[in-house]
């Protein structure tokens, strides 16, 4: 067989064929080059594996052992639990997989498994593996009975149905030398040297057949760099093209309204706010259209920054629109703006779906005539009948809750208006640079002083009564409390406390307090109504599922109790916690766990920095990825890991920009290999790098 080319389909490689090629395609492996880049997501050797005898409750471990017994156990509630006992040289460990009865067909006595997860206590030590891989199966392969022999570093590959990790490992082993022969390093030598990277062929050999885990990591870094570079080349090119097309209006800083606001603000802007405002002003006064994302935790003061931007449009005889995802949020914004604008001659008006036909008609007339300059609304702004006299700035709050279509519908109501998107979900810069590659980014990290702190505590079983009593005390003292649960009804998960039951229990326990309940199965109008009652203080306690993550601002609420916090992602917990600490007084967030506090929750309790939590959350989700549950909709990175590879990302981005500055289409012969590879990896590159 002739040597494979990078674009040779894998089905033509020996030992693969149609069926396995289909399975490979599910892993994103279609060509010979893809196979070479299907790199292990972890390695095991003696140093990364815990001896079973040493696995202690609370530890995060990875163990390797043989299955000596297995069993499928029914539970009272009809949930079936699969358990297996594994043995290694040091001892035994029980593993349990609740609700995964199907594993009874996959896992057989005699197999060698890798299992990873946290050890918990359940009639003794027990592991609920978050990861499980069949390393060896004596029934089917006699060649490799003990993959952990002789101190080898064993690569572990992402697998899929019909294509086990073992098969992938042996296919790669078989083809590695032939495939490496086709590798041409697209990076110029001086770049490789300057970045301190390994040559490509060497790196690929190191990740698939490492002599040590250090060698594997050195190889991985090189591949990660290349992956990030290809992506950044695409994004940088897309930014250049987008900027060229974004002709817009150059506003002038007239310092009429903006100065009046600056002079009447009761407090100075934070340094972050000032910087964001400078960035926005630079965009709005430039002839291109602004296309900027302002990202900052709840309470970091995005609204006032957006207000300055809107006033800049207004003092240029243009109109500004602020769109929010719910009526409640729109009302809150309108109230905030009205207050901040009291000393000025400017009044915002609301345009909401629930207004009467006459009211809506009046607003539409005012917008069309230009009499109304500043409008705050919901999706109602998108209706076809809404037209502006001269829309100069569009601000979209909680931008991720609108589709691209909806955002462009509003933008289309102006003649190339500037666009400012707001997001209260901090994400690490590294991720933002890949996810929002075509947006400019401003961040608010520090919170304005003078607002109440939120203290977070993790409490376990024996302290739950005290925690609830504390919430009650706060409510009796005139404050309000949230109690958050992961599910609506008990029937969803027998082992979890549920919102419905909890609200009944609390109503009985606290007869002198009024307890309300909100969850995702209520009609939106009903839910909004209950939230309004809570905001108005008619309800003191609000029992809720995660529906309260967004959309409610009640400064008087000072306590949040979260049940089963281990069920939530860290970023989600942070969003929830953001509902308290909105007034001047100290607030409390109490996480009620059943067992001892896991490290991740302790780390969460120790910080209020949304960007830091976002990084921790990202780490966690990447851990989740190891078992194959990838986030949909994100740029897929197979080798690079963010935020760990943040520095590599920075260098790749800088290199991409330098390269494109000198050679915008990568048309020079020495850049052809880079261009070829970007085209292989991203079909979209065809269009972006089209010559002529
Ligand atoms: P976000 O929209 O980012 O969640 P807001 O814009 O609602 O935050 O601001 C939160 C609160 O902080 C508001 O009550 C606002 O008036 C106040 N605030 C904003 N900027 C400052 C500042 N620089 N100093 C003091 N308070 C501020
Ligand atoms: Mg806000």
JSON list of N, CA, C and O and ligand atoms in Angstrom, two decimals, residues 302-303 333 397-398 422 582, ligand 2:
[
{"chain": "A", "resi": 302, "resn": "UNK", "atom": "N", "xyz": [-22.41, 47.13, 35.22]},
{"chain": "A", "resi": 302, "resn": "UNK", "atom": "CA", "xyz": [-22.46, 47.22, 33.76]},
{"chain": "A", "resi": 302, "resn": "UNK", "atom": "C", "xyz": [-23.47, 48.27, 33.30]},
{"chain": "A", "resi": 302, "resn": "UNK", "atom": "O", "xyz": [-23.27, 48.96, 32.31]},
{"chain": "A", "resi": 303, "resn": "UNK", "atom": "N", "xyz": [-24.58, 48.37, 34.05]},
{"chain": "A", "resi": 303, "resn": "UNK", "atom": "CA", "xyz": [-25.66, 49.23, 33.60]},
{"chain": "A", "resi": 303, "resn": "UNK", "atom": "C", "xyz": [-25.22, 50.67, 33.43]},
{"chain": "A", "resi": 303, "resn": "UNK", "atom": "O", "xyz": [-25.55, 51.31, 32.43]},
{"chain": "A", "resi": 333, "resn": "UNK", "atom": "N", "xyz": [-34.21, 47.54, 34.76]},
{"chain": "A", "resi": 333, "resn": "UNK", "atom": "CA", "xyz": [-33.30, 48.45, 34.06]},
{"chain": "A", "resi": 333, "resn": "UNK", "atom": "C", "xyz": [-33.92, 49.84, 33.95]},
{"chain": "A", "resi": 333, "resn": "UNK", "atom": "O", "xyz": [-33.25, 50.84, 34.19]},
{"chain": "A", "resi": 397, "resn": "UNK", "atom": "N", "xyz": [-28.79, 43.06, 26.84]},
{"chain": "A", "resi": 397, "resn": "UNK", "atom": "CA", "xyz": [-28.42, 42.52, 28.14]},
{"chain": "A", "resi": 397, "resn": "UNK", "atom": "C", "xyz": [-28.57, 41.01, 28.11]},
{"chain": "A", "resi": 397, "resn": "UNK", "atom": "O", "xyz": [-29.47, 40.50, 27.45]},
{"chain": "A", "resi": 398, "resn": "UNK", "atom": "N", "xyz": [-27.75, 40.31, 28.87]},
{"chain": "A", "resi": 398, "resn": "UNK", "atom": "CA", "xyz": [-27.78, 38.85, 28.89]},
{"chain": "A", "resi": 398, "resn": "UNK", "atom": "C", "xyz": [-27.83, 38.34, 27.47]},
{"chain": "A", "resi": 398, "resn": "UNK", "atom": "O", "xyz": [-28.70, 37.57, 27.08]},
{"chain": "A", "resi": 422, "resn": "UNK", "atom": "N", "xyz": [-24.06, 42.80, 26.68]},
{"chain": "A", "resi": 422, "resn": "UNK", "atom": "CA", "xyz": [-23.71, 42.67, 28.09]},
{"chain": "A", "resi": 422, "resn": "UNK", "atom": "C", "xyz": [-23.82, 41.21, 28.49]},
{"chain": "A", "resi": 422, "resn": "UNK", "atom": "O", "xyz": [-24.74, 40.52, 28.07]},
{"chain": "A", "resi": 582, "resn": "UNK", "atom": "N", "xyz": [-27.01, 42.04, 47.27]},
{"chain": "A", "resi": 582, "resn": "UNK", "atom": "CA", "xyz": [-27.33, 43.12, 46.35]},
{"chain": "A", "resi": 582, "resn": "UNK", "atom": "C", "xyz": [-27.71, 44.39, 47.08]},
{"chain": "A", "resi": 582, "resn": "UNK", "atom": "O", "xyz": [-27.93, 45.42, 46.47]},
{"chain": "B", "resi": 2, "resn": "LIG", "atom": "MG1", "xyz": [-27.35, 44.17, 34.96]}
]
